[in-house]
Amino acid sequence: MDNKPVLELKGVSKNFGAVQALYNVDFTCRAGEVMALVGDNGAGKSTLIKGIAGIYKLDAGEVFFEGKPVTITSPRDTADLGIEVVYQDLALADNLDVVANMFLGREALTRGILLDEAKMEQEALETLQSLSVTTIRSVRQAVAGLSGGQRQAIAVAKAVMWNSKLVILDEPTAALGVAQTRQVLDLVRRLADRGLAVVIISHNLHDIFEVADRITCLRLGQKVAEFIPSETTQQEVVHAITAGELDTVPGMVQ
Amino acid sequence: MSDMTKARQAGPIEAGGGKQQTLGEYVNAWWSRIKGGDLGSLPIIIGLILIIGIFGYLAFDKNFFSARNYVNLLLQVSGITAIATGVVFVLLIGEIDLSIAFVGAVGSVTMTLLLTQGEEGLNWPWYAAVGAAMLVTTLIGLLHGAIITRAGVPSFVVTLAGLLAWSGVVLILTTQYSKAGTIVIQDPVVKGVANAFLPKIWGWIVYAVVIIGFAATEFYQRASKARQNLSIKPMGISLFQIIGLAVIAGAAVWYANTDRGVPVSIMISLVFLFFWLFIANRTRFGRYVYAVGGNPEAARRAGINVNMIRIACFMISSFMASVGGIILASRLGSVSTNTGGGNLLLNSIAAAVVGGTSLFGGTGRVTSALLGALVIASVENGMGLMGWNSGVKFVVNGMVLLAAVLVDAYSRRSRASSGIA
C-alpha cells in the first residue's frame, strides 16, 4: 500500500509550559489503512489527537492534508477538512433517539424550519446498513437503551455520515466486553475497507494486532517506532512503549 | 452481553419497507417502554382520574361536576398552564426558575400601570401595554439567563434572588401609584381576557379546525413516512388517537357550552401551548433544548451554542410568566401588592412536574403543562368547594407535588436500570 497519505504530520511539537508533550513527531495515515497509535500514559497520544482535532494548537511542525499544507486552529477546521474524531466518552445524548443523535447539530430541514424526520431516519438507516451495523432494533429508540458496543457503533456511524476522509477513534473498545469489542473491531476494519483512513488509539495490543495495518509508537512525547503488525511481535511493541530509544532525553540540555 | 445477543436474534435492522407495524408490535413496544420506566403521560392520566374521582365523591353534592364549576376550573387552569408551559422549557434543560410568579407579576403590573386612564394615567392602548409587559419580562429572562451562563451560578440561586428582587419591584410599583397598593384594570379588552367566553358556535368552529388539523398532520406524516419506506405505526392507533382527541375535546367544548361557553383565557393558553409544542417537537431549537438537557457536552461538541439555548429557555419561561400573569390579573380585574404571591410559584412548577416533565432535565413534553395544571387546579378547586382551611390545602398541595417528584425519581431509576435513560 503505497498510496498517498491522507494526513501527514512532520516534526510537530507541543509544549504546555515547561512540559514537552510532543517533540518532533512525524505521523502519517493513509486511505484504506488503520493506523494504531500506542504508548504509555503520558506518551502524548491524546495531545497528538487533540492537535489534529483542533482542540490544541500545535507549536511547531507542518500538517499536510491530502498533500496540501493546512493549518488547523479550531475543531471547525478539522470538520471542514473531513476529519471526524470519536472521543472515548462518545458524547451521545441519552434522551434522544438514534436518528436525532446522528444528526445532532446538522439536522435536515423542510421548508426552512421543520425538522425533516423522514429524511433523517432514511439516511441514518442507510448509513448504519452500509456499515453493516445490524444489532440495533430501531433507530427510533433512545440511545440510553443501547449497549456499549451499539453506542460506539452509533458514534462511529455519526462520524462517517458526513463524507469524512479520516476517522479518529479514541479507545473505542476500552469499556466493552468481548463480543462487543468484536463488533467494534469489525466496524473499524470495514471503515478502512471503504477507503477511509482510520486512526485508532488503544491500550489493548491484542485488538491492535488484529485490526491495524500500521502501528505508531509514542514514548514521552516522541515517536520511537513504527511497526507493521505482521512483521513484529507484541513483545517488540511493548518494549518500544516502555523502553523505546529517545532522540532527546527530557530534562537534559539539548 | 445478554441484551446484545437478544438484539442479534432480533435480526438485521429493518427499514420497514413502508410497512405498518402490526397492532401487536406497537402495543408490545409501548408496554416494554412502560415496564422500563418510560411512563409518558400514563401517571398523570391515572392521577387526574384519581383526583377527579376523589373530589367527585367528596364534593359531589357541592356541585364539583356542574358545568358552572367546570368552566370555573377552566378559568383557573388558564393562568397556571401558561406559566407552566414556560417552566417546562427551563426544566428540560435541567434548570429551575423560581422567579416566574413575581416576574409574571412585574409583567401584569407594568401592563396595568401603562393602561391607567385619566389625566394622571399613561393611557396606552391595550396592545402596546401588553406588548411592553411581555417585552419587559422577556428581558428579565435574558438578564437571568445571562447571569446564570456568564457567571456559572446555579439557576436555583439566581432565580431565588430574582424572586426576592422582583417581589420588591412589584411592591414599589404598586404602592407608588396608589397608597392602597391596588390598581384596577380599566381596559375592556384586557378585562375580557379572563372574563369573556367564546360564542358557542365559535367554540365548535375552533374545535373543528383543531381536530381536522390534527388528523391532517397525522395522515401527512404517515404518507411522508410511507414514501421514504420507513415503518409506520398501525392505522388503528392513528385512528384511535384522532377519535380519542375528537371525543375528549368534543366533550370539553360541549360541557363548557352548556354553561357560559369556552373561556377566552383557556384558548389563549392553548394557542401558546401549541405554539411551544410545535417549537419543541418540530424545530431545530426544540431538538437542541432536549440535547442540552440530555448531555450538554454532546450538544457543545455538535456545534450547538449551549449558553444561547439556556438563555433562550429562561427568556421563554419569563415570557410565558407574563402571559400567565396577565391572564391572572385580568381574572382579578386588578393588580395589588399581593400579585404573584401565594402558592402561584409552587403551583406552576408543580404543574410542569406533575404533568411528567422531569426535574432532572431532558425528558418531558410541553403538553405536560396542561395536564399538570388540570391536576393542580382540580385539587385547588375541589378543596375550595369543600371549604377546607388553608393549612389543609397546603398539606395536600405538598403531598401532590411530592407524589409527582417521587414518580419522576422512580421512573428515572427504573429507566436507568433497564437502560432507557
GROMACS .gro file of N, CA, C and O in nm, chain B residues 177-258:
model
  328
  431TYR      N    1  -4.801   5.400   4.282
  431TYR     CA    2  -4.915   5.455   4.209
  431TYR      C    3  -5.034   5.478   4.302
  431TYR      O    4  -5.103   5.577   4.291
  432SER      N    5  -5.058   5.384   4.390
  432SER     CA    6  -5.172   5.404   4.480
  432SER      C    7  -5.132   5.364   4.620
  432SER      O    8  -5.066   5.262   4.640
  433LYS      N    9  -5.173   5.447   4.716
  433LYS     CA   10  -5.137   5.422   4.856
  433LYS      C   11  -5.185   5.285   4.901
  433LYS      O   12  -5.116   5.214   4.972
  434ALA      N   13  -5.304   5.249   4.856
  434ALA     CA   14  -5.360   5.122   4.900
  434ALA      C   15  -5.290   5.004   4.834
  434ALA      O   16  -5.298   4.891   4.881
  435GLY      N   17  -5.221   5.031   4.725
  435GLY     CA   18  -5.148   4.925   4.658
  435GLY      C   19  -5.231   4.842   4.564
  435GLY      O   20  -5.185   4.740   4.513
  436THR      N   21  -5.352   4.884   4.538
  436THR     CA   22  -5.436   4.809   4.444
  436THR      C   23  -5.468   4.899   4.324
  436THR      O   24  -5.512   5.012   4.341
  437ILE      N   25  -5.442   4.849   4.205
  437ILE     CA   26  -5.470   4.926   4.084
  437ILE      C   27  -5.568   4.847   3.999
  437ILE      O   28  -5.543   4.732   3.965
  438VAL      N   29  -5.678   4.911   3.967
  438VAL     CA   30  -5.782   4.843   3.890
  438VAL      C   31  -5.753   4.852   3.741
  438VAL      O   32  -5.705   4.954   3.691
  439ILE      N   33  -5.774   4.739   3.671
  439ILE     CA   34  -5.758   4.738   3.525
  439ILE      C   35  -5.885   4.792   3.463
  439ILE      O   36  -5.994   4.740   3.488
  440GLN      N   37  -5.870   4.899   3.382
  440GLN     CA   38  -5.992   4.959   3.326
  440GLN      C   39  -6.016   4.920   3.181
  440GLN      O   40  -6.126   4.929   3.132
  441ASP      N   41  -5.910   4.876   3.115
  441ASP     CA   42  -5.924   4.847   2.972
  441ASP      C   43  -6.016   4.728   2.949
  441ASP      O   44  -5.996   4.620   3.005
  442PRO      N   45  -6.119   4.745   2.866
  442PRO     CA   46  -6.216   4.637   2.846
  442PRO      C   47  -6.155   4.512   2.778
  442PRO      O   48  -6.195   4.400   2.810
  443VAL      N   49  -6.061   4.533   2.687
  443VAL     CA   50  -6.002   4.417   2.618
  443VAL      C   51  -5.925   4.330   2.717
  443VAL      O   52  -5.942   4.208   2.721
  444VAL      N   53  -5.841   4.393   2.798
  444VAL     CA   54  -5.762   4.317   2.895
  444VAL      C   55  -5.853   4.251   2.998
  444VAL      O   56  -5.833   4.136   3.037
  445LYS      N   57  -5.956   4.324   3.041
  445LYS     CA   58  -6.051   4.264   3.135
  445LYS      C   59  -6.121   4.143   3.073
  445LYS      O   60  -6.150   4.045   3.140
  446GLY      N   61  -6.144   4.154   2.942
  446GLY     CA   62  -6.213   4.046   2.872
  446GLY      C   63  -6.132   3.918   2.862
  446GLY      O   64  -6.188   3.808   2.849
  447VAL      N   65  -5.999   3.928   2.872
  447VAL     CA   66  -5.912   3.811   2.856
  447VAL      C   67  -5.961   3.694   2.942
  447VAL      O   68  -5.974   3.582   2.894
  448ALA      N   69  -5.989   3.721   3.068
  448ALA     CA   70  -6.027   3.611   3.156
  448ALA      C   71  -6.173   3.618   3.199
  448ALA      O   72  -6.217   3.543   3.283
  449ASN      N   73  -6.246   3.712   3.139
  449ASN     CA   74  -6.388   3.723   3.177
  449ASN      C   75  -6.482   3.711   3.058
  449ASN      O   76  -6.603   3.726   3.073
  450ALA      N   77  -6.425   3.683   2.941
  450ALA     CA   78  -6.509   3.667   2.824
  450ALA      C   79  -6.510   3.521   2.782
  450ALA      O   80  -6.420   3.444   2.817
  451PHE      N   81  -6.611   3.482   2.707
  451PHE     CA   82  -6.625   3.343   2.664
  451PHE      C   83  -6.648   3.340   2.515
  451PHE      O   84  -6.707   3.432   2.460
  452LEU      N   85  -6.600   3.234   2.453
  452LEU     CA   86  -6.624   3.221   2.309
  452LEU      C   87  -6.773   3.201   2.286
  452LEU      O   88  -6.837   3.123   2.357
  453PRO      N   89  -6.831   3.271   2.185
  453PRO     CA   90  -6.968   3.240   2.148
  453PRO      C   91  -6.977   3.090   2.116
  453PRO      O   92  -6.881   3.033   2.063
  454LYS      N   93  -7.091   3.027   2.150
  454LYS     CA   94  -7.096   2.882   2.142
  454LYS      C   95  -7.058   2.825   2.006
  454LYS      O   96  -6.984   2.727   1.996
  455ILE      N   97  -7.106   2.894   1.900
  455ILE     CA   98  -7.075   2.845   1.766
  455ILE      C   99  -6.924   2.852   1.740
  455ILE      O  100  -6.866   2.761   1.680
  456TRP      N  101  -6.858   2.955   1.793
  456TRP     CA  102  -6.714   2.967   1.774
  456TRP      C  103  -6.637   2.857   1.846
  456TRP      O  104  -6.533   2.811   1.800
  457GLY      N  105  -6.691   2.818   1.962
  457GLY     CA  106  -6.630   2.706   2.033
  457GLY      C  107  -6.622   2.584   1.941
  457GLY      O  108  -6.518   2.517   1.931
  458TRP      N  109  -6.733   2.560   1.868
  458TRP     CA  110  -6.736   2.442   1.779
  458TRP      C  111  -6.649   2.462   1.655
  458TRP      O  112  -6.588   2.367   1.606
  459ILE      N  113  -6.644   2.587   1.606
  459ILE     CA  114  -6.560   2.612   1.488
  459ILE      C  115  -6.413   2.586   1.522
  459ILE      O  116  -6.341   2.516   1.449
  460VAL      N  117  -6.369   2.639   1.636
  460VAL     CA  118  -6.230   2.616   1.679
  460VAL      C  119  -6.204   2.467   1.695
  460VAL      O  120  -6.102   2.413   1.651
  461TYR      N  121  -6.301   2.399   1.757
  461TYR     CA  122  -6.291   2.255   1.777
  461TYR      C  123  -6.269   2.183   1.644
  461TYR      O  124  -6.177   2.102   1.629
  462ALA      N  125  -6.353   2.218   1.545
  462ALA     CA  126  -6.343   2.151   1.415
  462ALA      C  127  -6.207   2.176   1.351
  462ALA      O  128  -6.143   2.083   1.300
  463VAL      N  129  -6.160   2.300   1.358
  463VAL     CA  130  -6.031   2.334   1.298
  463VAL      C  131  -5.919   2.251   1.362
  463VAL      O  132  -5.833   2.194   1.293
  464VAL      N  133  -5.923   2.242   1.496
  464VAL     CA  134  -5.818   2.169   1.567
  464VAL      C  135  -5.819   2.021   1.530
  464VAL      O  136  -5.714   1.962   1.498
  465ILE      N  137  -5.937   1.959   1.531
  465ILE     CA  138  -5.945   1.815   1.503
  465ILE      C  139  -5.901   1.786   1.359
  465ILE      O  140  -5.823   1.694   1.333
  466ILE      N  141  -5.952   1.868   1.264
  466ILE     CA  142  -5.915   1.845   1.124
  466ILE      C  143  -5.765   1.866   1.105
  466ILE      O  144  -5.697   1.789   1.038
  467GLY      N  145  -5.713   1.969   1.171
  467GLY     CA  146  -5.568   1.997   1.163
  467GLY      C  147  -5.487   1.879   1.216
  467GLY      O  148  -5.389   1.836   1.155
  468PHE      N  149  -5.530   1.825   1.331
  468PHE     CA  150  -5.457   1.714   1.392
  468PHE      C  151  -5.460   1.592   1.301
  468PHE      O  152  -5.357   1.528   1.275
  469ALA      N  153  -5.580   1.563   1.247
  469ALA     CA  154  -5.593   1.447   1.160
  469ALA      C  155  -5.510   1.464   1.033
  469ALA      O  156  -5.440   1.372   0.989
  470ALA      N  157  -5.511   1.586   0.978
  470ALA     CA  158  -5.435   1.611   0.856
  470ALA      C  159  -5.286   1.591   0.880
  470ALA      O  160  -5.217   1.527   0.800
  471THR      N  161  -5.236   1.644   0.993
  471THR     CA  162  -5.093   1.628   1.024
  471THR      C  163  -5.057   1.481   1.038
  471THR      O  164  -4.955   1.436   0.986
  472GLU      N  165  -5.145   1.409   1.108
  472GLU     CA  166  -5.120   1.267   1.131
  472GLU      C  167  -5.109   1.191   0.998
  472GLU      O  168  -5.014   1.116   0.974
  473PHE      N  169  -5.205   1.216   0.908
  473PHE     CA  170  -5.204   1.144   0.781
  473PHE      C  171  -5.092   1.191   0.690
  473PHE      O  172  -5.032   1.113   0.616
  474TYR      N  173  -5.059   1.320   0.700
  474TYR     CA  174  -4.948   1.373   0.620
  474TYR      C  175  -4.818   1.303   0.661
  474TYR      O  176  -4.739   1.261   0.578
  475GLN      N  177  -4.800   1.288   0.794
  475GLN     CA  178  -4.678   1.223   0.842
  475GLN      C  179  -4.673   1.076   0.799
  475GLN      O  180  -4.567   1.026   0.760
  476ARG      N  181  -4.787   1.010   0.806
  476ARG     CA  182  -4.790   0.870   0.761
  476ARG      C  183  -4.750   0.861   0.615
  476ARG      O  184  -4.670   0.775   0.577
  477ALA      N  185  -4.806   0.951   0.534
  477ALA     CA  186  -4.778   0.947   0.391
  477ALA      C  187  -4.630   0.971   0.364
  477ALA      O  188  -4.567   0.902   0.284
  478SER      N  189  -4.570   1.069   0.435
  478SER     CA  190  -4.430   1.100   0.405
  478SER      C  191  -4.339   0.988   0.454
  478SER      O  192  -4.238   0.958   0.393
  479LYS      N  193  -4.379   0.921   0.563
  479LYS     CA  194  -4.300   0.807   0.609
  479LYS      C  195  -4.310   0.691   0.508
  479LYS      O  196  -4.211   0.625   0.478
  480ALA      N  197  -4.431   0.671   0.457
  480ALA     CA  198  -4.451   0.563   0.361
  480ALA      C  199  -4.368   0.588   0.235
  480ALA      O  200  -4.307   0.497   0.180
  481ARG      N  201  -4.361   0.714   0.193
  481ARG     CA  202  -4.283   0.749   0.075
  481ARG      C  203  -4.135   0.716   0.095
  481ARG      O  204  -4.066   0.679   0.001
  482GLN      N  205  -4.088   0.731   0.219
  482GLN     CA  206  -3.945   0.706   0.245
  482GLN      C  207  -3.921   0.562   0.289
  482GLN      O  208  -3.812   0.530   0.336
  483ASN      N  209  -4.022   0.478   0.278
  483ASN     CA  210  -4.006   0.338   0.314
  483ASN      C  211  -3.974   0.316   0.461
  483ASN      O  212  -3.899   0.224   0.495
  484LEU      N  213  -4.025   0.401   0.547
  484LEU     CA  214  -3.998   0.384   0.689
  484LEU      C  215  -4.118   0.315   0.754
  484LEU      O  216  -4.228   0.316   0.699
  485SER      N  217  -4.093   0.256   0.871
  485SER     CA  218  -4.204   0.184   0.933
  485SER      C  219  -4.302   0.283   0.994
  485SER      O  220  -4.265   0.388   1.045
  486ILE      N  221  -4.427   0.248   0.987
  486ILE     CA  222  -4.536   0.337   1.027
  486ILE      C  223  -4.613   0.272   1.140
  486ILE      O  224  -4.629   0.151   1.143
  487LYS      N  225  -4.662   0.356   1.231
  487LYS     CA  226  -4.742   0.296   1.338
  487LYS      C  227  -4.875   0.247   1.281
  487LYS      O  228  -4.920   0.294   1.177
  488PRO      N  229  -4.938   0.151   1.350
  488PRO     CA  230  -5.060   0.092   1.293
  488PRO      C  231  -5.168   0.196   1.269
  488PRO      O  232  -5.182   0.290   1.347
  489MET      N  233  -5.242   0.176   1.162
  489MET     CA  234  -5.353   0.265   1.128
  489MET      C  235  -5.451   0.276   1.244
  489MET      O  236  -5.501   0.385   1.274
  490GLY      N  237  -5.473   0.163   1.311
  490GLY     CA  238  -5.568   0.161   1.423
  490GLY      C  239  -5.530   0.261   1.530
  490GLY      O  240  -5.614   0.330   1.587
  491ILE      N  241  -5.397   0.270   1.559
  491ILE     CA  242  -5.351   0.362   1.663
  491ILE      C  243  -5.374   0.507   1.620
  491ILE      O  244  -5.420   0.590   1.698
  492SER      N  245  -5.343   0.536   1.494
  492SER     CA  246  -5.366   0.671   1.444
  492SER      C  247  -5.512   0.709   1.458
  492SER      O  248  -5.546   0.818   1.507
  493LEU      N  249  -5.600   0.619   1.414
  493LEU     CA  250  -5.743   0.647   1.423
  493LEU      C  251  -5.787   0.662   1.567
  493LEU      O  252  -5.864   0.751   1.602
  494PHE      N  253  -5.734   0.575   1.654
  494PHE     CA  254  -5.767   0.579   1.795
  494PHE      C  255  -5.729   0.716   1.854
  494PHE      O  256  -5.807   0.776   1.928
  495GLN      N  257  -5.609   0.765   1.817
  495GLN     CA  258  -5.565   0.893   1.870
  495GLN      C  259  -5.653   1.007   1.821
  495GLN      O  260  -5.692   1.096   1.897
  496ILE      N  261  -5.687   1.003   1.691
  496ILE     CA  262  -5.768   1.111   1.635
  496ILE      C  263  -5.908   1.109   1.696
  496ILE      O  264  -5.959   1.211   1.744
  497ILE      N  265  -5.967   0.989   1.701
  497ILE     CA  266  -6.103   0.980   1.754
  497ILE      C  267  -6.103   1.011   1.904
  497ILE      O  268  -6.191   1.081   1.954
  498GLY      N  269  -5.999   0.964   1.974
  498GLY     CA  270  -5.989   0.992   2.117
  498GLY      C  271  -5.986   1.141   2.144
  498GLY      O  272  -6.059   1.193   2.228
  499LEU      N  273  -5.901   1.212   2.067
  499LEU     CA  274  -5.892   1.357   2.084
  499LEU      C  275  -6.025   1.422   2.051
  499LEU      O  276  -6.073   1.511   2.123
  500ALA      N  277  -6.089   1.375   1.942
  500ALA     CA  278  -6.216   1.434   1.900
  500ALA      C  279  -6.322   1.417   2.008
  500ALA      O  280  -6.398   1.509   2.037
  501VAL      N  281  -6.325   1.299   2.070
  501VAL     CA  282  -6.427   1.272   2.173
  501VAL      C  283  -6.400   1.357   2.298
  501VAL      O  284  -6.491   1.426   2.349
  502ILE      N  285  -6.273   1.356   2.345
  502ILE     CA  286  -6.242   1.428   2.469
  502ILE      C  287  -6.262   1.579   2.451
  502ILE      O  288  -6.329   1.645   2.530
  503ALA      N  289  -6.204   1.632   2.341
  503ALA     CA  290  -6.217   1.775   2.317
  503ALA      C  291  -6.362   1.812   2.291
  503ALA      O  292  -6.410   1.917   2.335
  504GLY      N  293  -6.432   1.724   2.220
  504GLY     CA  294  -6.574   1.749   2.192
  504GLY      C  295  -6.655   1.758   2.321
  504GLY      O  296  -6.736   1.849   2.340
  505ALA      N  297  -6.630   1.664   2.413
  505ALA     CA  298  -6.699   1.665   2.540
  505ALA      C  299  -6.665   1.792   2.617
  505ALA      O  300  -6.753   1.856   2.678
  506ALA      N  301  -6.535   1.832   2.611
  506ALA     CA  302  -6.491   1.951   2.683
  506ALA      C  303  -6.565   2.075   2.632
  506ALA      O  304  -6.612   2.158   2.711
  507VAL      N  305  -6.574   2.088   2.499
  507VAL     CA  306  -6.640   2.205   2.441
  507VAL      C  307  -6.791   2.200   2.470
  507VAL      O  308  -6.852   2.299   2.511
  508TRP      N  309  -6.849   2.083   2.452
  508TRP     CA  310  -6.994   2.069   2.472
  508TRP      C  311  -7.033   2.108   2.614
  508TRP      O  312  -7.126   2.184   2.636
  509TYR      N  313  -6.958   2.056   2.713
  509TYR     CA  314  -6.996   2.080   2.851
  509TYR      C  315  -6.977   2.227   2.888
  509TYR      O  316  -7.059   2.285   2.960
  510ALA      N  317  -6.870   2.288   2.835
  510ALA     CA  318  -6.850   2.431   2.861
  510ALA      C  319  -6.964   2.512   2.799
  510ALA      O  320  -7.010   2.611   2.857
  511ASN      N  321  -7.011   2.468   2.683
  511ASN     CA  322  -7.119   2.540   2.615
  511ASN      C  323  -7.252   2.531   2.687
  511ASN      O  324  -7.341   2.613   2.665
  512THR      N  325  -7.268   2.427   2.773
  512THR     CA  326  -7.394   2.420   2.847
  512THR      C  327  -7.396   2.527   2.957
  512THR      O  328  -7.500   2.558   3.012
   0.00000   0.00000   0.00000
